[in-house]
mmCIF file with all atom_site columns, C-alpha atoms in Angstrom:
data_model
loop_
_atom_site.group_PDB
_atom_site.id
_atom_site.type_symbol
_atom_site.label_atom_id
_atom_site.label_alt_id
_atom_site.label_comp_id
_atom_site.label_asym_id
_atom_site.label_entity_id
_atom_site.label_seq_id
_atom_site.pdbx_PDB_ins_code
_atom_site.Cartn_x
_atom_site.Cartn_y
_atom_site.Cartn_z
_atom_site.occupancy
_atom_site.B_iso_or_equiv
_atom_site.pdbx_formal_charge
_atom_site.auth_seq_id
_atom_site.auth_comp_id
_atom_site.auth_asym_id
_atom_site.auth_atom_id
_atom_site.pdbx_PDB_model_num
ATOM 1   C CA . MET G 1 1   ? -18.031 -3.338  19.507  1.00 48.00 ? 1   MET G CA 1
ATOM 2   C CA . ALA G 1 2   ? -15.087 -4.281  17.308  1.00 55.00 ? 2   ALA G CA 1
ATOM 3   C CA . THR G 1 3   ? -11.661 -4.506  18.856  1.00 65.00 ? 3   THR G CA 1
ATOM 4   C CA . GLN G 1 4   ? -9.109  -2.165  17.393  1.00 72.00 ? 4   GLN G CA 1
ATOM 5   C CA . ILE G 1 5   ? -5.833  -3.659  16.170  1.00 73.00 ? 5   ILE G CA 1
ATOM 6   C CA . PRO G 1 6   ? -2.844  -1.831  17.708  1.00 79.00 ? 6   PRO G CA 1
ATOM 7   C CA . LEU G 1 7   ? -0.533  0.185   15.448  1.00 77.00 ? 7   LEU G CA 1
ATOM 8   C CA . ASP G 1 8   ? 3.216   -0.198  15.271  1.00 76.00 ? 8   ASP G CA 1
ATOM 9   C CA . PRO G 1 9   ? 4.801   3.017   16.615  1.00 72.00 ? 9   PRO G CA 1
ATOM 10  C CA . MET G 1 10  ? 7.579   2.970   13.996  1.00 72.00 ? 10  MET G CA 1
ATOM 11  C CA . CYS G 1 11  ? 5.579   2.743   10.762  1.00 72.00 ? 11  CYS G CA 1
ATOM 12  C CA . LYS G 1 12  ? 2.030   3.537   11.972  1.00 76.00 ? 12  LYS G CA 1
ATOM 13  C CA . LYS G 1 13  ? 0.680   0.327   10.420  1.00 81.00 ? 13  LYS G CA 1
ATOM 14  C CA . PRO G 1 14  ? -1.499  -2.287  12.157  1.00 82.00 ? 14  PRO G CA 1
ATOM 15  C CA . VAL G 1 15  ? 0.552   -5.106  13.685  1.00 84.00 ? 15  VAL G CA 1
ATOM 16  C CA . TYR G 1 16  ? -1.881  -7.550  12.061  1.00 85.00 ? 16  TYR G CA 1
ATOM 17  C CA . HIS G 1 17  ? -3.751  -7.271  8.756   1.00 87.00 ? 17  HIS G CA 1
ATOM 18  C CA . PRO G 1 18  ? -6.512  -9.799  7.897   1.00 87.00 ? 18  PRO G CA 1
ATOM 19  C CA . LYS G 1 19  ? -5.234  -10.413 4.343   1.00 92.00 ? 19  LYS G CA 1
ATOM 20  C CA . LYS G 1 20  ? -1.524  -9.584  4.599   1.00 93.00 ? 20  LYS G CA 1
ATOM 21  C CA . GLY G 1 21  ? -0.823  -11.239 7.958   1.00 92.00 ? 21  GLY G CA 1
ATOM 22  C CA . ASP G 1 22  ? 1.572   -10.164 10.714  1.00 93.00 ? 22  ASP G CA 1
ATOM 23  C CA . LEU G 1 23  ? 3.766   -7.086  10.547  1.00 93.00 ? 23  LEU G CA 1
ATOM 24  C CA . ILE G 1 24  ? 7.352   -8.377  10.599  1.00 93.00 ? 24  ILE G CA 1
ATOM 25  C CA . TYR G 1 25  ? 9.307   -5.264  9.556   1.00 93.00 ? 25  TYR G CA 1
ATOM 26  C CA . ALA G 1 26  ? 8.884   -1.592  10.334  1.00 91.00 ? 26  ALA G CA 1
ATOM 27  C CA . GLY G 1 27  ? 11.248  0.806   8.578   1.00 90.00 ? 27  GLY G CA 1
ATOM 28  C CA . PRO G 1 28  ? 13.076  3.098   10.997  1.00 90.00 ? 28  PRO G CA 1
ATOM 29  C CA . SER G 1 29  ? 13.029  6.212   8.799   1.00 90.00 ? 29  SER G CA 1
ATOM 30  C CA . ASN G 1 30  ? 9.527   6.180   7.317   1.00 90.00 ? 30  ASN G CA 1
ATOM 31  C CA . THR G 1 31  ? 8.580   9.635   8.577   1.00 90.00 ? 31  THR G CA 1
ATOM 32  C CA . THR G 1 32  ? 11.929  11.143  7.584   1.00 92.00 ? 32  THR G CA 1
ATOM 33  C CA . VAL G 1 33  ? 11.803  9.678   4.076   1.00 92.00 ? 33  VAL G CA 1
ATOM 34  C CA . PHE G 1 34  ? 8.190   10.784  3.626   1.00 93.00 ? 34  PHE G CA 1
ATOM 35  C CA . LEU G 1 35  ? 8.875   14.346  4.798   1.00 93.00 ? 35  LEU G CA 1
ATOM 36  C CA . CYS G 1 36  ? 12.041  14.703  2.676   1.00 92.00 ? 36  CYS G CA 1
ATOM 37  C CA . LYS G 1 37  ? 10.218  13.517  -0.415  1.00 93.00 ? 37  LYS G CA 1
ATOM 38  C CA . ALA G 1 38  ? 7.229   15.752  0.388   1.00 93.00 ? 38  ALA G CA 1
ATOM 39  C CA . VAL G 1 39  ? 9.423   18.851  0.785   1.00 92.00 ? 39  VAL G CA 1
ATOM 40  C CA . SER G 1 40  ? 11.322  18.018  -2.406  1.00 90.00 ? 40  SER G CA 1
ATOM 41  C CA . LEU G 1 41  ? 8.138   17.436  -4.382  1.00 91.00 ? 41  LEU G CA 1
ATOM 42  C CA . GLY G 1 42  ? 6.519   20.547  -2.891  1.00 91.00 ? 42  GLY G CA 1
ATOM 43  C CA . THR G 1 43  ? 9.436   22.800  -3.822  1.00 88.00 ? 43  THR G CA 1
ATOM 44  C CA . CYS G 1 44  ? 9.417   21.304  -7.322  1.00 88.00 ? 44  CYS G CA 1
ATOM 45  C CA . VAL G 1 45  ? 5.733   22.162  -7.764  1.00 89.00 ? 45  VAL G CA 1
ATOM 46  C CA . LEU G 1 46  ? 6.240   25.632  -6.275  1.00 88.00 ? 46  LEU G CA 1
ATOM 47  C CA . SER G 1 47  ? 9.196   26.323  -8.576  1.00 85.00 ? 47  SER G CA 1
ATOM 48  C CA . ALA G 1 48  ? 7.208   25.173  -11.596 1.00 85.00 ? 48  ALA G CA 1
ATOM 49  C CA . ALA G 1 49  ? 4.332   27.456  -10.570 1.00 86.00 ? 49  ALA G CA 1
ATOM 50  C CA . LEU G 1 50  ? 6.677   30.447  -10.227 1.00 83.00 ? 50  LEU G CA 1
ATOM 51  C CA . GLN G 1 51  ? 8.419   29.992  -13.575 1.00 81.00 ? 51  GLN G CA 1
ATOM 52  C CA . PRO G 1 52  ? 5.905   32.012  -15.658 1.00 82.00 ? 52  PRO G CA 1
ATOM 53  C CA . TYR G 1 53  ? 6.348   34.947  -13.284 1.00 81.00 ? 53  TYR G CA 1
ATOM 54  C CA . LEU G 1 54  ? 10.129  34.664  -13.498 1.00 78.00 ? 54  LEU G CA 1
ATOM 55  C CA . TYR G 1 55  ? 9.946   34.628  -17.297 1.00 78.00 ? 55  TYR G CA 1
ATOM 56  C CA . MET G 1 56  ? 7.887   37.836  -17.230 1.00 82.00 ? 56  MET G CA 1
ATOM 57  C CA . ILE G 1 57  ? 10.379  39.712  -15.053 1.00 80.00 ? 57  ILE G CA 1
ATOM 58  C CA . GLY G 1 58  ? 13.244  38.175  -17.025 1.00 76.00 ? 58  GLY G CA 1
ATOM 59  C CA . ASP G 1 59  ? 12.787  40.725  -19.833 1.00 78.00 ? 59  ASP G CA 1
ATOM 60  C CA . THR G 1 60  ? 14.852  43.212  -17.862 1.00 82.00 ? 60  THR G CA 1
ATOM 61  C CA . LEU G 1 61  ? 17.791  40.802  -17.343 1.00 80.00 ? 61  LEU G CA 1
ATOM 62  C CA . PRO G 1 62  ? 20.609  40.159  -19.802 1.00 85.00 ? 62  PRO G CA 1
ATOM 63  C CA . VAL G 1 63  ? 20.104  36.957  -21.825 1.00 83.00 ? 63  VAL G CA 1
ATOM 64  C CA . PRO G 1 64  ? 23.154  35.053  -20.405 1.00 86.00 ? 64  PRO G CA 1
ATOM 65  C CA . LEU G 1 65  ? 22.005  35.766  -16.852 1.00 84.00 ? 65  LEU G CA 1
ATOM 66  C CA . LEU G 1 66  ? 18.438  34.736  -17.699 1.00 81.00 ? 66  LEU G CA 1
ATOM 67  C CA . VAL G 1 67  ? 19.607  31.467  -19.304 1.00 82.00 ? 67  VAL G CA 1
ATOM 68  C CA . ALA G 1 68  ? 21.911  30.684  -16.362 1.00 86.00 ? 68  ALA G CA 1
ATOM 69  C CA . GLY G 1 69  ? 19.226  31.497  -13.798 1.00 82.00 ? 69  GLY G CA 1
ATOM 70  C CA . MET G 1 70  ? 16.449  29.539  -15.481 1.00 83.00 ? 70  MET G CA 1
ATOM 71  C CA . GLY G 1 71  ? 18.779  26.630  -16.201 1.00 84.00 ? 71  GLY G CA 1
ATOM 72  C CA . SER G 1 72  ? 19.842  26.465  -12.554 1.00 84.00 ? 72  SER G CA 1
ATOM 73  C CA . LEU G 1 73  ? 16.257  26.728  -11.375 1.00 82.00 ? 73  LEU G CA 1
ATOM 74  C CA . GLY G 1 74  ? 15.166  23.990  -13.767 1.00 82.00 ? 74  GLY G CA 1
ATOM 75  C CA . PHE G 1 75  ? 18.014  21.711  -12.720 1.00 84.00 ? 75  PHE G CA 1
ATOM 76  C CA . PHE G 1 76  ? 17.376  22.109  -9.008  1.00 80.00 ? 76  PHE G CA 1
ATOM 77  C CA . MET G 1 77  ? 13.637  21.949  -9.513  1.00 83.00 ? 77  MET G CA 1
ATOM 78  C CA . PHE G 1 78  ? 13.651  18.573  -11.263 1.00 87.00 ? 78  PHE G CA 1
ATOM 79  C CA . GLY G 1 79  ? 17.129  17.291  -10.415 1.00 88.00 ? 79  GLY G CA 1
ATOM 80  C CA . THR G 1 80  ? 16.794  17.238  -6.640  1.00 88.00 ? 80  THR G CA 1
ATOM 81  C CA . THR G 1 81  ? 13.352  15.654  -6.795  1.00 90.00 ? 81  THR G CA 1
ATOM 82  C CA . ALA G 1 82  ? 14.590  12.961  -9.184  1.00 91.00 ? 82  ALA G CA 1
ATOM 83  C CA . LEU G 1 83  ? 17.686  12.358  -7.036  1.00 90.00 ? 83  LEU G CA 1
ATOM 84  C CA . MET G 1 84  ? 15.568  12.095  -3.886  1.00 91.00 ? 84  MET G CA 1
ATOM 85  C CA . HIS G 1 85  ? 13.318  9.553   -5.576  1.00 91.00 ? 85  HIS G CA 1
ATOM 86  C CA . PHE G 1 86  ? 16.318  7.576   -6.889  1.00 90.00 ? 86  PHE G CA 1
ATOM 87  C CA . VAL G 1 87  ? 17.807  7.345   -3.400  1.00 89.00 ? 87  VAL G CA 1
ATOM 88  C CA . THR G 1 88  ? 14.570  6.474   -1.571  1.00 91.00 ? 88  THR G CA 1
ATOM 89  C CA . LYS G 1 89  ? 12.699  4.303   -4.095  1.00 92.00 ? 89  LYS G CA 1
ATOM 90  C CA . ARG G 1 90  ? 14.449  1.189   -2.763  1.00 93.00 ? 90  ARG G CA 1
ATOM 91  C CA . TYR G 1 91  ? 13.564  1.892   0.858   1.00 94.00 ? 91  TYR G CA 1
ATOM 92  C CA . ILE G 1 92  ? 11.056  -0.621  2.242   1.00 95.00 ? 92  ILE G CA 1
ATOM 93  C CA . THR G 1 93  ? 8.676   0.966   4.739   1.00 94.00 ? 93  THR G CA 1
ATOM 94  C CA . TYR G 1 94  ? 7.038   -2.208  6.057   1.00 95.00 ? 94  TYR G CA 1
ATOM 95  C CA . ILE G 1 95  ? 6.724   -5.952  5.425   1.00 95.00 ? 95  ILE G CA 1
ATOM 96  C CA . TYR G 1 96  ? 3.810   -8.216  6.334   1.00 95.00 ? 96  TYR G CA 1
ATOM 97  C CA . PHE G 1 97  ? 3.996   -12.020 6.413   1.00 96.00 ? 97  PHE G CA 1
ATOM 98  C CA . ASN G 1 98  ? 0.950   -14.216 5.807   1.00 96.00 ? 98  ASN G CA 1
ATOM 99  C CA . ARG G 1 99  ? 1.679   -17.478 7.630   1.00 93.00 ? 99  ARG G CA 1
ATOM 100 C CA . LYS G 1 100 ? -1.113  -19.402 5.845   1.00 94.00 ? 100 LYS G CA 1
ATOM 101 C CA . ASN G 1 101 ? 0.112   -19.044 2.279   1.00 94.00 ? 101 ASN G CA 1
ATOM 102 C CA . LYS G 1 102 ? 3.734   -18.073 3.131   1.00 93.00 ? 102 LYS G CA 1
ATOM 103 C CA . THR G 1 103 ? 3.656   -14.784 1.217   1.00 96.00 ? 103 THR G CA 1
ATOM 104 C CA . PHE G 1 104 ? 5.218   -11.456 2.080   1.00 97.00 ? 104 PHE G CA 1
ATOM 105 C CA . THR G 1 105 ? 3.837   -8.009  1.288   1.00 96.00 ? 105 THR G CA 1
ATOM 106 C CA . ALA G 1 106 ? 6.341   -5.142  1.206   1.00 96.00 ? 106 ALA G CA 1
ATOM 107 C CA . GLY G 1 107 ? 5.423   -1.473  0.987   1.00 95.00 ? 107 GLY G CA 1
ATOM 108 C CA . ARG G 1 108 ? 7.362   1.542   -0.272  1.00 95.00 ? 108 ARG G CA 1
ATOM 109 C CA . PHE G 1 109 ? 6.738   5.124   -1.401  1.00 94.00 ? 109 PHE G CA 1
ATOM 110 C CA . THR G 1 110 ? 6.278   6.052   -5.067  1.00 94.00 ? 110 THR G CA 1
ATOM 111 C CA . PHE G 1 111 ? 7.431   9.278   -6.725  1.00 92.00 ? 111 PHE G CA 1
ATOM 112 C CA . PHE G 1 112 ? 4.174   11.020  -5.767  1.00 92.00 ? 112 PHE G CA 1
ATOM 113 C CA . LEU G 1 113 ? 4.238   9.728   -2.156  1.00 92.00 ? 113 LEU G CA 1
ATOM 114 C CA . ARG G 1 114 ? 1.672   7.002   -2.731  1.00 94.00 ? 114 ARG G CA 1
ATOM 115 C CA . ASN G 1 115 ? 2.073   3.653   -1.018  1.00 93.00 ? 115 ASN G CA 1
ATOM 116 C CA . LYS G 1 116 ? 3.049   0.865   -3.421  1.00 95.00 ? 116 LYS G CA 1
ATOM 117 C CA . GLU G 1 117 ? 2.928   -2.768  -2.354  1.00 95.00 ? 117 GLU G CA 1
ATOM 118 C CA . MET G 1 118 ? 4.413   -5.884  -3.857  1.00 96.00 ? 118 MET G CA 1
ATOM 119 C CA . GLU G 1 119 ? 3.668   -9.471  -2.920  1.00 97.00 ? 119 GLU G CA 1
ATOM 120 C CA . TYR G 1 120 ? 6.393   -12.119 -3.041  1.00 96.00 ? 120 TYR G CA 1
ATOM 121 C CA . THR G 1 121 ? 7.593   -15.431 -1.600  1.00 95.00 ? 121 THR G CA 1
ATOM 122 C CA . THR G 1 122 ? 10.955  -16.612 -0.290  1.00 93.00 ? 122 THR G CA 1
ATOM 123 C CA . LYS G 1 123 ? 11.799  -17.930 -3.770  1.00 94.00 ? 123 LYS G CA 1
ATOM 124 C CA . ASP G 1 124 ? 11.704  -14.348 -5.071  1.00 95.00 ? 124 ASP G CA 1
ATOM 125 C CA . VAL G 1 125 ? 14.263  -13.056 -2.530  1.00 94.00 ? 125 VAL G CA 1
ATOM 126 C CA . VAL G 1 126 ? 18.004  -13.074 -3.239  1.00 90.00 ? 126 VAL G CA 1
ATOM 127 C CA . VAL G 1 127 ? 20.719  -11.690 -1.005  1.00 88.00 ? 127 VAL G CA 1
ATOM 128 C CA . PRO G 1 128 ? 23.422  -10.296 -3.307  1.00 86.00 ? 128 PRO G CA 1
ATOM 129 C CA . ASP G 1 129 ? 26.993  -11.472 -2.741  1.00 80.00 ? 129 ASP G CA 1
ATOM 130 C CA . VAL G 1 130 ? 28.157  -7.874  -2.918  1.00 79.00 ? 130 VAL G CA 1
ATOM 131 C CA . ALA G 1 131 ? 25.524  -5.398  -1.839  1.00 74.00 ? 131 ALA G CA 1
ATOM 132 C CA . GLY G 1 132 ? 25.201  -2.364  -4.082  1.00 79.00 ? 132 GLY G CA 1
ATOM 133 C CA . ILE G 1 133 ? 24.477  1.170   -3.020  1.00 83.00 ? 133 ILE G CA 1
ATOM 134 C CA . PHE G 1 134 ? 21.210  1.263   -1.048  1.00 84.00 ? 134 PHE G CA 1
ATOM 135 C CA . THR G 1 135 ? 20.735  -2.489  -1.671  1.00 88.00 ? 135 THR G CA 1
ATOM 136 C CA . THR G 1 136 ? 20.522  -5.193  0.985   1.00 90.00 ? 136 THR G CA 1
ATOM 137 C CA . LEU G 1 137 ? 18.305  -7.673  -0.878  1.00 92.00 ? 137 LEU G CA 1
ATOM 138 C CA . LYS G 1 138 ? 16.703  -8.243  -4.256  1.00 94.00 ? 138 LYS G CA 1
ATOM 139 C CA . ILE G 1 139 ? 13.030  -9.100  -4.618  1.00 95.00 ? 139 ILE G CA 1
ATOM 140 C CA . LYS G 1 140 ? 11.938  -10.385 -8.016  1.00 95.00 ? 140 LYS G CA 1
ATOM 141 C CA . GLY G 1 141 ? 15.213  -9.076  -9.424  1.00 92.00 ? 141 GLY G CA 1
ATOM 142 C CA . LYS G 1 142 ? 14.732  -5.509  -8.156  1.00 94.00 ? 142 LYS G CA 1
ATOM 143 C CA . PRO G 1 143 ? 17.090  -4.071  -5.512  1.00 94.00 ? 143 PRO G CA 1
ATOM 144 C CA . PHE G 1 144 ? 15.648  -2.983  -2.158  1.00 95.00 ? 144 PHE G CA 1
ATOM 145 C CA . MET G 1 145 ? 16.899  -1.802  1.212   1.00 93.00 ? 145 MET G CA 1
ATOM 146 C CA . ALA G 1 146 ? 15.734  -3.143  4.573   1.00 92.00 ? 146 ALA G CA 1
ATOM 147 C CA . PHE G 1 147 ? 17.630  -3.091  7.848   1.00 90.00 ? 147 PHE G CA 1
ATOM 148 C CA . ASP G 1 148 ? 17.874  -6.475  9.571   1.00 88.00 ? 148 ASP G CA 1
ATOM 149 C CA . GLU G 1 149 ? 17.859  -5.019  13.095  1.00 91.00 ? 149 GLU G CA 1
ATOM 150 C CA . HIS G 1 150 ? 14.346  -3.629  12.536  1.00 91.00 ? 150 HIS G CA 1
ATOM 151 C CA . PHE G 1 151 ? 12.659  -6.949  11.794  1.00 92.00 ? 151 PHE G CA 1
ATOM 152 C CA . LEU G 1 152 ? 10.112  -7.668  14.494  1.00 90.00 ? 152 LEU G CA 1
ATOM 153 C CA . ASP G 1 153 ? 10.192  -11.451 13.960  1.00 90.00 ? 153 ASP G CA 1
ATOM 154 C CA . TYR G 1 154 ? 13.753  -12.629 13.394  1.00 89.00 ? 154 TYR G CA 1
ATOM 155 C CA . ASP G 1 155 ? 12.723  -16.220 12.580  1.00 91.00 ? 155 ASP G CA 1
ATOM 156 C CA . VAL G 1 156 ? 10.602  -14.995 9.673   1.00 91.00 ? 156 VAL G CA 1
ATOM 157 C CA . PHE G 1 157 ? 13.500  -12.755 8.578   1.00 92.00 ? 157 PHE G CA 1
ATOM 158 C CA . ILE G 1 158 ? 15.789  -15.803 8.442   1.00 91.00 ? 158 ILE G CA 1
ATOM 159 C CA . HIS G 1 159 ? 13.111  -17.708 6.511   1.00 90.00 ? 159 HIS G CA 1
ATOM 160 C CA . MET G 1 160 ? 12.559  -14.821 4.076   1.00 92.00 ? 160 MET G CA 1
ATOM 161 C CA . LEU G 1 161 ? 16.245  -14.610 3.160   1.00 88.00 ? 161 LEU G CA 1
ATOM 162 C CA . GLY G 1 162 ? 16.552  -18.390 2.867   1.00 85.00 ? 162 GLY G CA 1
ATOM 163 C CA . TYR G 1 163 ? 19.062  -18.737 5.696   1.00 82.00 ? 163 TYR G CA 1
ATOM 164 C CA . ASP G 1 164 ? 17.037  -21.638 7.112   1.00 78.00 ? 164 ASP G CA 1
ATOM 165 C CA . LYS G 1 165 ? 17.878  -23.796 4.078   1.00 77.00 ? 165 LYS G CA 1
ATOM 166 C CA . PRO G 1 166 ? 21.050  -25.889 3.878   1.00 75.00 ? 166 PRO G CA 1
ATOM 167 C CA . MET G 1 167 ? 23.997  -24.180 2.218   1.00 70.00 ? 167 MET G CA 1
ATOM 168 C CA . LYS G 1 168 ? 25.081  -25.335 -1.224  1.00 69.00 ? 168 LYS G CA 1
ATOM 169 C CA . TRP G 1 169 ? 28.853  -25.437 -1.386  1.00 68.00 ? 169 TRP G CA 1
ATOM 170 C CA . LYS G 1 170 ? 30.232  -25.357 -4.913  1.00 68.00 ? 170 LYS G CA 1
ATOM 171 C CA . PHE G 1 171 ? 33.680  -25.066 -6.382  1.00 68.00 ? 171 PHE G CA 1
ATOM 172 C CA . LYS G 1 172 ? 34.426  -22.333 -8.874  1.00 69.00 ? 172 LYS G CA 1
ATOM 173 C CA . SER G 1 173 ? 34.651  -24.900 -11.691 1.00 74.00 ? 173 SER G CA 1
ATOM 174 C CA . GLU G 1 174 ? 31.117  -26.183 -10.909 1.00 72.00 ? 174 GLU G CA 1
ATOM 175 C CA . ILE G 1 175 ? 29.692  -22.672 -11.038 1.00 70.00 ? 175 ILE G CA 1
ATOM 176 C CA . GLU G 1 176 ? 31.431  -21.973 -14.357 1.00 76.00 ? 176 GLU G CA 1
ATOM 177 C CA . SER G 1 177 ? 30.175  -25.248 -15.878 1.00 77.00 ? 177 SER G CA 1
ATOM 178 C CA . GLU G 1 178 ? 26.587  -24.378 -14.843 1.00 74.00 ? 178 GLU G CA 1
ATOM 179 C CA . LYS G 1 179 ? 26.908  -20.973 -16.503 1.00 72.00 ? 179 LYS G CA 1
ATOM 180 C CA . GLU G 1 180 ? 28.183  -22.598 -19.713 1.00 78.00 ? 180 GLU G CA 1
ATOM 181 C CA . LYS G 1 181 ? 25.158  -24.932 -19.803 1.00 73.00 ? 181 LYS G CA 1
ATOM 182 C CA . GLU G 1 182 ? 22.785  -21.953 -19.647 1.00 67.00 ? 182 GLU G CA 1
#
C-alpha cells in the first residue's frame, strides 16, 4: 500500500513532489483568485451567449439606446474579464524547490483557469529596487507577486531572492560607468 503525501491546506498541493521537490510557498488567496476569475469568465461566456437574443429583441429599441446598451454589455463582458486577468496573472499560487538541482517551480493561473508552471533558478530572480503594482519579484524578467510571510521555508526564501550572497556596494559613478560600457 502506497503512502499518501499530505496536502498543504492553503493551496491544496502535495507538500512534496517527486520531480519538483518540497513545497516552499503556498499562496494565501488561491481559492479567492480562482473563484473571482471563474465568475468573471463565466459571466463573460454567458453574456456572449445571450448577445444574439439581445440583438433580436433590439429591433424594437431606438438605435442610440441599442448602441449604448450593446456597447456597455460588450465592454463589461470583455473588459472586466481582461482586467481580472491583468490583476491576477502575476499572482503565484505555489512554489516548489528541488534541493538536488537547486531549481524552483512556480505555478499560476492562466486566462482560462489552467495551471501554468515555470521552472527557474536563483540567477533568474531579481528583487526590484522599487516594486511596481502587484510586483514583489521578477523571474526571468517577468513581474510576479508572492508574499514573504507565506513561505513555508524561510531559508529557501532567502536563498531564492539572493539575500544569502554578500552585498555589492557601488557608488553611483561606478554604476553609471558600467552602463556606459554596455
